[in-house]
Amino acid sequence: DWKKFRSNSLYFMGIRSLNLLKHHLDTLVIGYYLSFREIALYSVVIEISTVIRKVRMGLEPMLMPYIKKVGYHTKRYGDEVRSLLYFMSMCSLILVLGLCFYADFWFQLFGSSFKADSWVLIFLALSQYMFAVFGVLEIALYMYGESRAAFEQNVLMLVLNLVFTLLLIHPYGIYGAAFSTLLATIITSMVTLKRHHTVTQIHVFDLTFFGHVLLAIGAIGFYKTMHISSNKGIISHTYAIFFIGLFVYGFYKRVMLQRKA
């Protein structure tokens, strides 16, 4: 029992250490290459974007036991995991849209000297979105018996982030560092998705999921191009209300269709 306790304790301590290093590695790297002001700005953006990660941390302990109760070898498992990921995605994307549409407001909370840099915020917010949604599959794999999945994914993310940051920080500065994190998160998420499919033989994403993700990304891009408008306050409120309503309606329709099935 002591040997098992020690082994599990060391494993989870290692996972925790990797998580801390994974989420702050880019900050350590830019601290060597960039100016003090850019470091401060990047740290502020990280603090703002990590709000999205809290969605997963808050919902995961409540929802995953239900997934475990369903059973892994049933058709219902796939349906429930899809609904869980769709719900997690909807909540996270609402936060992403809110952070990007009201970037000036969030930056002012950290002091009037900080000017909103929306591209850095967009890159890191989408990175946290990928972590919040696809990270759920790491927990599902662990519950499925793949105990090393989370550890291996964290190592992969750490290595990719370090390599991309070192490659892009010189030519693109703070934007290169932020985009490196997003790129590393996308690749790691795709590996997690592939691994989950290999183990479970279940496709957890459908066209509806990708549709609402692309819609949100398109809204962010379109808003970015319209940001110079003198009516940007009206535009941001209109977009926020429209897309939040759209996501809530889409999730409601999905749940109702699943219940009828």
PDB file of C-alpha atoms in Angstrom:
ATOM      1  CA  ASP A   1       0.000   0.000   0.000  1.00  0.00           C
ATOM      2  CA  TRP A   2       2.821   2.391   0.867  1.00  0.00           C
ATOM      3  CA  LYS A   3       4.557   1.654  -2.434  1.00  0.00           C
ATOM      4  CA  LYS A   4       1.365   2.359  -4.369  1.00  0.00           C
ATOM      5  CA  PHE A   5       0.747   5.540  -2.393  1.00  0.00           C
ATOM      6  CA  ARG A   6       4.284   6.758  -3.044  1.00  0.00           C
ATOM      7  CA  SER A   7       4.066   5.916  -6.741  1.00  0.00           C
ATOM      8  CA  ASN A   8       0.733   7.725  -7.190  1.00  0.00           C
ATOM      9  CA  SER A   9       1.918  10.717  -5.156  1.00  0.00           C
ATOM     10  CA  LEU A  10       5.071  11.136  -7.229  1.00  0.00           C
ATOM     11  CA  TYR A  11       3.058  10.790 -10.434  1.00  0.00           C
ATOM     12  CA  PHE A  12       0.541  13.484  -9.505  1.00  0.00           C
ATOM     13  CA  MET A  13       3.284  15.760  -8.157  1.00  0.00           C
ATOM     14  CA  GLY A  14       5.023  15.361 -11.502  1.00  0.00           C
ATOM     15  CA  ILE A  15       1.807  16.143 -13.381  1.00  0.00           C
ATOM     16  CA  ARG A  16       1.255  19.245 -11.263  1.00  0.00           C
ATOM     17  CA  SER A  17       4.821  20.442 -11.802  1.00  0.00           C
ATOM     18  CA  LEU A  18       4.524  19.879 -15.552  1.00  0.00           C
ATOM     19  CA  ASN A  19       1.262  21.821 -15.625  1.00  0.00           C
ATOM     20  CA  LEU A  20       2.822  24.783 -13.844  1.00  0.00           C
ATOM     21  CA  LEU A  21       5.839  24.738 -16.136  1.00  0.00           C
ATOM     22  CA  LYS A  22       3.649  24.263 -19.212  1.00  0.00           C
ATOM     23  CA  HIS A  23       1.517  27.319 -18.454  1.00  0.00           C
ATOM     24  CA  HIS A  24       4.444  29.588 -17.565  1.00  0.00           C
ATOM     25  CA  LEU A  25       7.237  28.398 -19.840  1.00  0.00           C
ATOM     26  CA  ASP A  26       6.618  31.058 -22.469  1.00  0.00           C
ATOM     27  CA  THR A  27       6.766  33.741 -19.755  1.00  0.00           C
ATOM     28  CA  LEU A  28      10.172  32.483 -18.655  1.00  0.00           C
ATOM     29  CA  VAL A  29      11.450  32.484 -22.236  1.00  0.00           C
ATOM     30  CA  ILE A  30      10.218  35.978 -23.124  1.00  0.00           C
ATOM     31  CA  GLY A  31      11.746  37.221 -19.872  1.00  0.00           C
ATOM     32  CA  TYR A  32      15.115  36.555 -21.443  1.00  0.00           C
ATOM     33  CA  TYR A  33      14.432  37.993 -24.895  1.00  0.00           C
ATOM     34  CA  LEU A  34      11.924  40.841 -24.542  1.00  0.00           C
ATOM     35  CA  SER A  35      11.664  44.144 -22.696  1.00  0.00           C
ATOM     36  CA  PHE A  36      10.222  44.611 -19.217  1.00  0.00           C
ATOM     37  CA  ARG A  37       7.112  46.303 -20.616  1.00  0.00           C
ATOM     38  CA  GLU A  38       6.415  43.418 -22.998  1.00  0.00           C
ATOM     39  CA  ILE A  39       6.895  40.926 -20.168  1.00  0.00           C
ATOM     40  CA  ALA A  40       4.392  42.839 -18.024  1.00  0.00           C
ATOM     41  CA  LEU A  41       1.905  43.021 -20.900  1.00  0.00           C
ATOM     42  CA  TYR A  42       2.244  39.309 -21.638  1.00  0.00           C
ATOM     43  CA  SER A  43       1.759  38.434 -17.962  1.00  0.00           C
ATOM     44  CA  VAL A  44      -1.413  40.529 -17.850  1.00  0.00           C
ATOM     45  CA  VAL A  45      -2.781  38.799 -20.954  1.00  0.00           C
ATOM     46  CA  ILE A  46      -2.046  35.389 -19.419  1.00  0.00           C
ATOM     47  CA  GLU A  47      -3.916  36.333 -16.244  1.00  0.00           C
ATOM     48  CA  ILE A  48      -6.906  37.498 -18.295  1.00  0.00           C
ATOM     49  CA  SER A  49      -6.971  34.450 -20.573  1.00  0.00           C
ATOM     50  CA  THR A  50      -6.679  31.910 -17.733  1.00  0.00           C
ATOM     51  CA  VAL A  51     -10.270  32.761 -16.788  1.00  0.00           C
ATOM     52  CA  ILE A  52     -11.248  30.380 -19.604  1.00  0.00           C
ATOM     53  CA  ARG A  53      -9.299  27.552 -17.988  1.00  0.00           C
ATOM     54  CA  LYS A  54     -11.438  27.966 -14.874  1.00  0.00           C
ATOM     55  CA  VAL A  55     -14.430  26.700 -16.863  1.00  0.00           C
ATOM     56  CA  ARG A  56     -12.870  23.265 -17.174  1.00  0.00           C
ATOM     57  CA  MET A  57     -11.633  23.280 -13.582  1.00  0.00           C
ATOM     58  CA  GLY A  58     -15.112  24.126 -12.349  1.00  0.00           C
ATOM     59  CA  LEU A  59     -17.212  21.839 -14.541  1.00  0.00           C
ATOM     60  CA  GLU A  60     -14.932  18.813 -14.847  1.00  0.00           C
ATOM     61  CA  PRO A  61     -15.307  17.519 -11.244  1.00  0.00           C
ATOM     62  CA  MET A  62     -19.091  17.715 -11.572  1.00  0.00           C
ATOM     63  CA  LEU A  63     -19.521  16.233 -15.042  1.00  0.00           C
ATOM     64  CA  MET A  64     -16.845  13.543 -15.338  1.00  0.00           C
ATOM     65  CA  PRO A  65     -18.271  11.248 -12.590  1.00  0.00           C
ATOM     66  CA  TYR A  66     -21.483  11.166 -14.607  1.00  0.00           C
ATOM     67  CA  ILE A  67     -19.542  10.123 -17.709  1.00  0.00           C
ATOM     68  CA  LYS A  68     -17.882   7.371 -15.698  1.00  0.00           C
ATOM     69  CA  LYS A  69     -21.274   6.146 -14.494  1.00  0.00           C
ATOM     70  CA  VAL A  70     -22.530   5.844 -18.073  1.00  0.00           C
ATOM     71  CA  GLY A  71     -19.884   3.243 -18.936  1.00  0.00           C
ATOM     72  CA  TYR A  72     -17.169   3.342 -21.548  1.00  0.00           C
ATOM     73  CA  HIS A  73     -18.261   0.495 -23.777  1.00  0.00           C
ATOM     74  CA  THR A  74     -21.739   1.767 -24.599  1.00  0.00           C
ATOM     75  CA  LYS A  75     -23.101   3.922 -27.404  1.00  0.00           C
ATOM     76  CA  ARG A  76     -24.397   6.295 -24.779  1.00  0.00           C
ATOM     77  CA  TYR A  77     -20.821   7.088 -23.725  1.00  0.00           C
ATOM     78  CA  GLY A  78     -20.117   8.717 -27.076  1.00  0.00           C
ATOM     79  CA  ASP A  79     -23.337  10.752 -26.920  1.00  0.00           C
ATOM     80  CA  GLU A  80     -22.643  11.962 -23.397  1.00  0.00           C
ATOM     81  CA  VAL A  81     -19.012  12.863 -24.113  1.00  0.00           C
ATOM     82  CA  ARG A  82     -20.098  14.847 -27.175  1.00  0.00           C
ATOM     83  CA  SER A  83     -22.657  16.754 -25.106  1.00  0.00           C
ATOM     84  CA  LEU A  84     -20.081  17.381 -22.374  1.00  0.00           C
ATOM     85  CA  LEU A  85     -17.535  18.731 -24.842  1.00  0.00           C
ATOM     86  CA  TYR A  86     -20.147  20.830 -26.618  1.00  0.00           C
ATOM     87  CA  PHE A  87     -21.261  22.324 -23.306  1.00  0.00           C
ATOM     88  CA  MET A  88     -17.653  22.968 -22.242  1.00  0.00           C
ATOM     89  CA  SER A  89     -16.942  24.506 -25.636  1.00  0.00           C
ATOM     90  CA  MET A  90     -20.000  26.737 -25.512  1.00  0.00           C
ATOM     91  CA  CYS A  91     -19.137  28.113 -22.055  1.00  0.00           C
ATOM     92  CA  SER A  92     -15.485  28.622 -23.002  1.00  0.00           C
ATOM     93  CA  LEU A  93     -16.278  30.342 -26.309  1.00  0.00           C
ATOM     94  CA  ILE A  94     -18.666  32.734 -24.596  1.00  0.00           C
ATOM     95  CA  LEU A  95     -15.769  33.752 -22.359  1.00  0.00           C
ATOM     96  CA  VAL A  96     -13.402  33.998 -25.345  1.00  0.00           C
ATOM     97  CA  LEU A  97     -15.840  36.299 -27.137  1.00  0.00           C
ATOM     98  CA  GLY A  98     -16.334  38.383 -24.001  1.00  0.00           C
ATOM     99  CA  LEU A  99     -12.595  38.754 -23.434  1.00  0.00           C
ATOM    100  CA  CYS A 100     -11.895  39.695 -27.050  1.00  0.00           C
ATOM    101  CA  PHE A 101     -14.863  42.054 -27.487  1.00  0.00           C
ATOM    102  CA  TYR A 102     -14.139  43.910 -24.238  1.00  0.00           C
ATOM    103  CA  ALA A 103     -10.343  43.723 -24.236  1.00  0.00           C
ATOM    104  CA  ASP A 104      -9.969  47.405 -23.272  1.00  0.00           C
ATOM    105  CA  PHE A 105     -12.046  46.910 -20.133  1.00  0.00           C
ATOM    106  CA  TRP A 106     -10.126  43.837 -18.944  1.00  0.00           C
ATOM    107  CA  PHE A 107      -6.753  45.480 -19.485  1.00  0.00           C
ATOM    108  CA  GLN A 108      -7.817  48.557 -17.505  1.00  0.00           C
ATOM    109  CA  LEU A 109      -8.428  46.364 -14.463  1.00  0.00           C
ATOM    110  CA  PHE A 110      -4.652  45.939 -14.242  1.00  0.00           C
ATOM    111  CA  GLY A 111      -3.922  49.661 -14.511  1.00  0.00           C
ATOM    112  CA  SER A 112      -4.428  52.536 -16.908  1.00  0.00           C
ATOM    113  CA  SER A 113      -0.882  52.142 -18.254  1.00  0.00           C
ATOM    114  CA  PHE A 114      -1.807  48.871 -19.988  1.00  0.00           C
ATOM    115  CA  LYS A 115      -3.169  49.264 -23.486  1.00  0.00           C
ATOM    116  CA  ALA A 116      -5.201  46.398 -24.890  1.00  0.00           C
ATOM    117  CA  ASP A 117      -3.286  44.265 -27.366  1.00  0.00           C
ATOM    118  CA  SER A 118      -6.108  42.204 -28.792  1.00  0.00           C
ATOM    119  CA  TRP A 119      -4.051  39.918 -31.045  1.00  0.00           C
ATOM    120  CA  VAL A 120      -1.988  38.606 -28.133  1.00  0.00           C
ATOM    121  CA  LEU A 121      -5.196  38.155 -26.138  1.00  0.00           C
ATOM    122  CA  ILE A 122      -6.917  36.350 -29.032  1.00  0.00           C
ATOM    123  CA  PHE A 123      -4.021  33.896 -29.447  1.00  0.00           C
ATOM    124  CA  LEU A 124      -3.793  33.071 -25.739  1.00  0.00           C
ATOM    125  CA  ALA A 125      -7.567  32.974 -25.232  1.00  0.00           C
ATOM    126  CA  LEU A 126      -7.965  30.443 -28.059  1.00  0.00           C
ATOM    127  CA  SER A 127      -5.078  28.460 -26.585  1.00  0.00           C
ATOM    128  CA  GLN A 128      -6.864  28.291 -23.231  1.00  0.00           C
ATOM    129  CA  TYR A 129     -10.044  27.305 -25.071  1.00  0.00           C
ATOM    130  CA  MET A 130      -8.261  24.331 -26.648  1.00  0.00           C
ATOM    131  CA  PHE A 131      -6.929  23.341 -23.229  1.00  0.00           C
ATOM    132  CA  ALA A 132     -10.364  23.585 -21.619  1.00  0.00           C
ATOM    133  CA  VAL A 133     -12.184  21.514 -24.248  1.00  0.00           C
ATOM    134  CA  PHE A 134      -9.702  18.911 -25.474  1.00  0.00           C
ATOM    135  CA  GLY A 135      -8.174  18.506 -22.030  1.00  0.00           C
ATOM    136  CA  VAL A 136     -11.374  16.769 -20.986  1.00  0.00           C
ATOM    137  CA  LEU A 137     -10.372  13.870 -23.232  1.00  0.00           C
ATOM    138  CA  GLU A 138      -7.167  13.452 -21.206  1.00  0.00           C
ATOM    139  CA  ILE A 139      -9.282  12.824 -18.115  1.00  0.00           C
ATOM    140  CA  ALA A 140     -11.548  10.478 -20.069  1.00  0.00           C
ATOM    141  CA  LEU A 141      -8.477   8.510 -21.214  1.00  0.00           C
ATOM    142  CA  TYR A 142      -7.239   8.318 -17.634  1.00  0.00           C
ATOM    143  CA  MET A 143     -10.613   6.972 -16.512  1.00  0.00           C
ATOM    144  CA  TYR A 144     -10.456   4.547 -19.441  1.00  0.00           C
ATOM    145  CA  GLY A 145      -7.204   3.067 -18.099  1.00  0.00           C
ATOM    146  CA  GLU A 146      -4.677   5.193 -20.029  1.00  0.00           C
ATOM    147  CA  SER A 147      -2.981   6.438 -16.858  1.00  0.00           C
ATOM    148  CA  ARG A 148       0.005   7.974 -18.654  1.00  0.00           C
ATOM    149  CA  ALA A 149      -2.027  10.002 -21.147  1.00  0.00           C
ATOM    150  CA  ALA A 150      -2.025  13.281 -19.215  1.00  0.00           C
ATOM    151  CA  PHE A 151       1.687  13.034 -18.410  1.00  0.00           C
ATOM    152  CA  GLU A 152       2.672  12.355 -22.017  1.00  0.00           C
ATOM    153  CA  GLN A 153       0.432  15.118 -23.363  1.00  0.00           C
ATOM    154  CA  ASN A 154       1.947  17.621 -20.930  1.00  0.00           C
ATOM    155  CA  VAL A 155       5.472  16.661 -21.977  1.00  0.00           C
ATOM    156  CA  LEU A 156       4.513  17.024 -25.647  1.00  0.00           C
ATOM    157  CA  MET A 157       2.967  20.432 -25.017  1.00  0.00           C
ATOM    158  CA  LEU A 158       6.025  21.565 -23.072  1.00  0.00           C
ATOM    159  CA  VAL A 159       8.477  20.555 -25.800  1.00  0.00           C
ATOM    160  CA  LEU A 160       6.407  22.000 -28.662  1.00  0.00           C
ATOM    161  CA  ASN A 161       5.837  25.280 -26.849  1.00  0.00           C
ATOM    162  CA  LEU A 162       9.542  25.675 -26.107  1.00  0.00           C
ATOM    163  CA  VAL A 163      10.595  24.903 -29.690  1.00  0.00           C
ATOM    164  CA  PHE A 164       7.994  27.160 -31.338  1.00  0.00           C
ATOM    165  CA  THR A 165       8.660  30.013 -28.912  1.00  0.00           C
ATOM    166  CA  LEU A 166      12.403  29.928 -29.557  1.00  0.00           C
ATOM    167  CA  LEU A 167      11.763  29.875 -33.316  1.00  0.00           C
ATOM    168  CA  LEU A 168       9.177  32.662 -33.458  1.00  0.00           C
ATOM    169  CA  ILE A 169      10.125  35.056 -30.671  1.00  0.00           C
ATOM    170  CA  HIS A 170      13.041  36.615 -32.577  1.00  0.00           C
ATOM    171  CA  PRO A 171      11.184  37.600 -35.775  1.00  0.00           C
ATOM    172  CA  TYR A 172       7.759  38.345 -34.222  1.00  0.00           C
ATOM    173  CA  GLY A 173       8.410  39.216 -30.575  1.00  0.00           C
ATOM    174  CA  ILE A 174       5.475  38.990 -28.182  1.00  0.00           C
ATOM    175  CA  TYR A 175       3.108  37.981 -31.005  1.00  0.00           C
ATOM    176  CA  GLY A 176       5.377  35.069 -31.882  1.00  0.00           C
ATOM    177  CA  ALA A 177       5.374  33.890 -28.264  1.00  0.00           C
ATOM    178  CA  ALA A 178       1.572  34.009 -28.058  1.00  0.00           C
ATOM    179  CA  PHE A 179       1.094  32.286 -31.414  1.00  0.00           C
ATOM    180  CA  SER A 180       3.629  29.603 -30.405  1.00  0.00           C
ATOM    181  CA  THR A 181       1.479  28.714 -27.409  1.00  0.00           C
ATOM    182  CA  LEU A 182      -1.627  28.491 -29.591  1.00  0.00           C
ATOM    183  CA  LEU A 183       0.136  26.364 -32.215  1.00  0.00           C
ATOM    184  CA  ALA A 184       1.542  23.963 -29.604  1.00  0.00           C
ATOM    185  CA  THR A 185      -1.890  23.651 -27.980  1.00  0.00           C
ATOM    186  CA  ILE A 186      -3.583  22.875 -31.307  1.00  0.00           C
ATOM    187  CA  ILE A 187      -1.091  20.110 -32.156  1.00  0.00           C
ATOM    188  CA  THR A 188      -1.295  18.599 -28.664  1.00  0.00           C
ATOM    189  CA  SER A 189      -5.103  18.707 -28.775  1.00  0.00           C
ATOM    190  CA  MET A 190      -5.162  16.904 -32.124  1.00  0.00           C
ATOM    191  CA  VAL A 191      -2.862  14.206 -30.717  1.00  0.00           C
ATOM    192  CA  THR A 192      -5.193  13.821 -27.726  1.00  0.00           C
ATOM    193  CA  LEU A 193      -8.206  13.579 -30.039  1.00  0.00           C
ATOM    194  CA  LYS A 194      -6.489  10.915 -32.150  1.00  0.00           C
ATOM    195  CA  ARG A 195      -5.452   8.939 -29.087  1.00  0.00           C
ATOM    196  CA  HIS A 196      -8.961   9.030 -27.660  1.00  0.00           C
ATOM    197  CA  HIS A 197     -10.366   7.721 -30.951  1.00  0.00           C
ATOM    198  CA  THR A 198      -7.733   4.950 -31.088  1.00  0.00           C
ATOM    199  CA  VAL A 199      -8.643   3.758 -27.598  1.00  0.00           C
ATOM    200  CA  THR A 200     -12.430   4.168 -27.696  1.00  0.00           C
ATOM    201  CA  GLN A 201     -13.188   3.960 -31.452  1.00  0.00           C
ATOM    202  CA  ILE A 202     -15.594   6.861 -30.932  1.00  0.00           C
ATOM    203  CA  HIS A 203     -15.741  10.109 -32.905  1.00  0.00           C
ATOM    204  CA  VAL A 204     -16.530  12.763 -30.317  1.00  0.00           C
ATOM    205  CA  PHE A 205     -16.868  15.746 -32.667  1.00  0.00           C
ATOM    206  CA  ASP A 206     -19.440  16.377 -35.363  1.00  0.00           C
ATOM    207  CA  LEU A 207     -20.140  19.129 -37.878  1.00  0.00           C
ATOM    208  CA  THR A 208     -22.275  21.019 -35.356  1.00  0.00           C
ATOM    209  CA  PHE A 209     -19.326  21.323 -33.005  1.00  0.00           C
ATOM    210  CA  PHE A 210     -16.908  22.521 -35.667  1.00  0.00           C
ATOM    211  CA  GLY A 211     -19.564  24.846 -37.041  1.00  0.00           C
ATOM    212  CA  HIS A 212     -20.054  26.769 -33.829  1.00  0.00           C
ATOM    213  CA  VAL A 213     -16.277  26.943 -33.238  1.00  0.00           C
ATOM    214  CA  LEU A 214     -15.644  28.345 -36.724  1.00  0.00           C
ATOM    215  CA  LEU A 215     -18.526  30.762 -36.249  1.00  0.00           C
ATOM    216  CA  ALA A 216     -16.965  32.118 -33.065  1.00  0.00           C
ATOM    217  CA  ILE A 217     -13.505  32.438 -34.621  1.00  0.00           C
ATOM    218  CA  GLY A 218     -15.054  34.195 -37.613  1.00  0.00           C
ATOM    219  CA  ALA A 219     -16.865  36.583 -35.268  1.00  0.00           C
ATOM    220  CA  ILE A 220     -13.600  37.418 -33.507  1.00  0.00           C
ATOM    221  CA  GLY A 221     -11.841  38.046 -36.810  1.00  0.00           C
ATOM    222  CA  PHE A 222     -14.664  40.179 -38.170  1.00  0.00           C
ATOM    223  CA  TYR A 223     -14.863  42.177 -34.963  1.00  0.00           C
ATOM    224  CA  LYS A 224     -11.103  42.731 -35.117  1.00  0.00           C
ATOM    225  CA  THR A 225     -11.433  44.252 -38.587  1.00  0.00           C
ATOM    226  CA  MET A 226     -14.297  46.489 -37.413  1.00  0.00           C
ATOM    227  CA  HIS A 227     -12.542  47.561 -34.216  1.00  0.00           C
ATOM    228  CA  ILE A 228     -11.462  50.887 -35.717  1.00  0.00           C
ATOM    229  CA  SER A 229     -15.084  51.924 -36.186  1.00  0.00           C
ATOM    230  CA  SER A 230     -16.330  54.846 -34.101  1.00  0.00           C
ATOM    231  CA  ASN A 231     -19.329  52.700 -33.139  1.00  0.00           C
ATOM    232  CA  LYS A 232     -17.242  49.811 -31.826  1.00  0.00           C
ATOM    233  CA  GLY A 233     -19.089  49.902 -28.479  1.00  0.00           C
ATOM    234  CA  ILE A 234     -22.416  49.257 -30.201  1.00  0.00           C
ATOM    235  CA  ILE A 235     -20.816  46.618 -32.429  1.00  0.00           C
ATOM    236  CA  SER A 236     -19.295  44.731 -29.496  1.00  0.00           C
ATOM    237  CA  HIS A 237     -22.565  44.702 -27.544  1.00  0.00           C
ATOM    238  CA  THR A 238     -24.509  43.538 -30.593  1.00  0.00           C
ATOM    239  CA  TYR A 239     -22.065  40.728 -31.369  1.00  0.00           C
ATOM    240  CA  ALA A 240     -21.875  39.611 -27.747  1.00  0.00           C
ATOM    241  CA  ILE A 241     -25.659  39.345 -27.379  1.00  0.00           C
ATOM    242  CA  PHE A 242     -26.091  37.667 -30.778  1.00  0.00           C
ATOM    243  CA  PHE A 243     -23.449  34.977 -30.353  1.00  0.00           C
ATOM    244  CA  ILE A 244     -24.254  34.198 -26.725  1.00  0.00           C
ATOM    245  CA  GLY A 245     -27.884  33.727 -27.722  1.00  0.00           C
ATOM    246  CA  LEU A 246     -26.858  31.605 -30.698  1.00  0.00           C
ATOM    247  CA  PHE A 247     -24.701  29.284 -28.594  1.00  0.00           C
ATOM    248  CA  VAL A 248     -27.345  28.862 -25.902  1.00  0.00           C
ATOM    249  CA  TYR A 249     -29.993  28.097 -28.536  1.00  0.00           C
ATOM    250  CA  GLY A 250     -27.679  25.622 -30.293  1.00  0.00           C
ATOM    251  CA  PHE A 251     -26.925  23.787 -27.079  1.00  0.00           C
ATOM    252  CA  TYR A 252     -30.623  23.675 -26.151  1.00  0.00           C
ATOM    253  CA  LYS A 253     -31.509  22.191 -29.550  1.00  0.00           C
ATOM    254  CA  ARG A 254     -28.766  19.590 -29.228  1.00  0.00           C
ATOM    255  CA  VAL A 255     -29.926  18.477 -25.777  1.00  0.00           C
ATOM    256  CA  MET A 256     -33.563  18.264 -26.892  1.00  0.00           C
ATOM    257  CA  LEU A 257     -32.671  16.207 -29.987  1.00  0.00           C
ATOM    258  CA  GLN A 258     -30.591  13.846 -27.867  1.00  0.00           C
ATOM    259  CA  ARG A 259     -33.451  13.346 -25.410  1.00  0.00           C
ATOM    260  CA  LYS A 260     -35.857  12.555 -28.249  1.00  0.00           C
ATOM    261  CA  ALA A 261     -33.356  10.022 -29.635  1.00  0.00           C
TER     262      ALA A 261
END
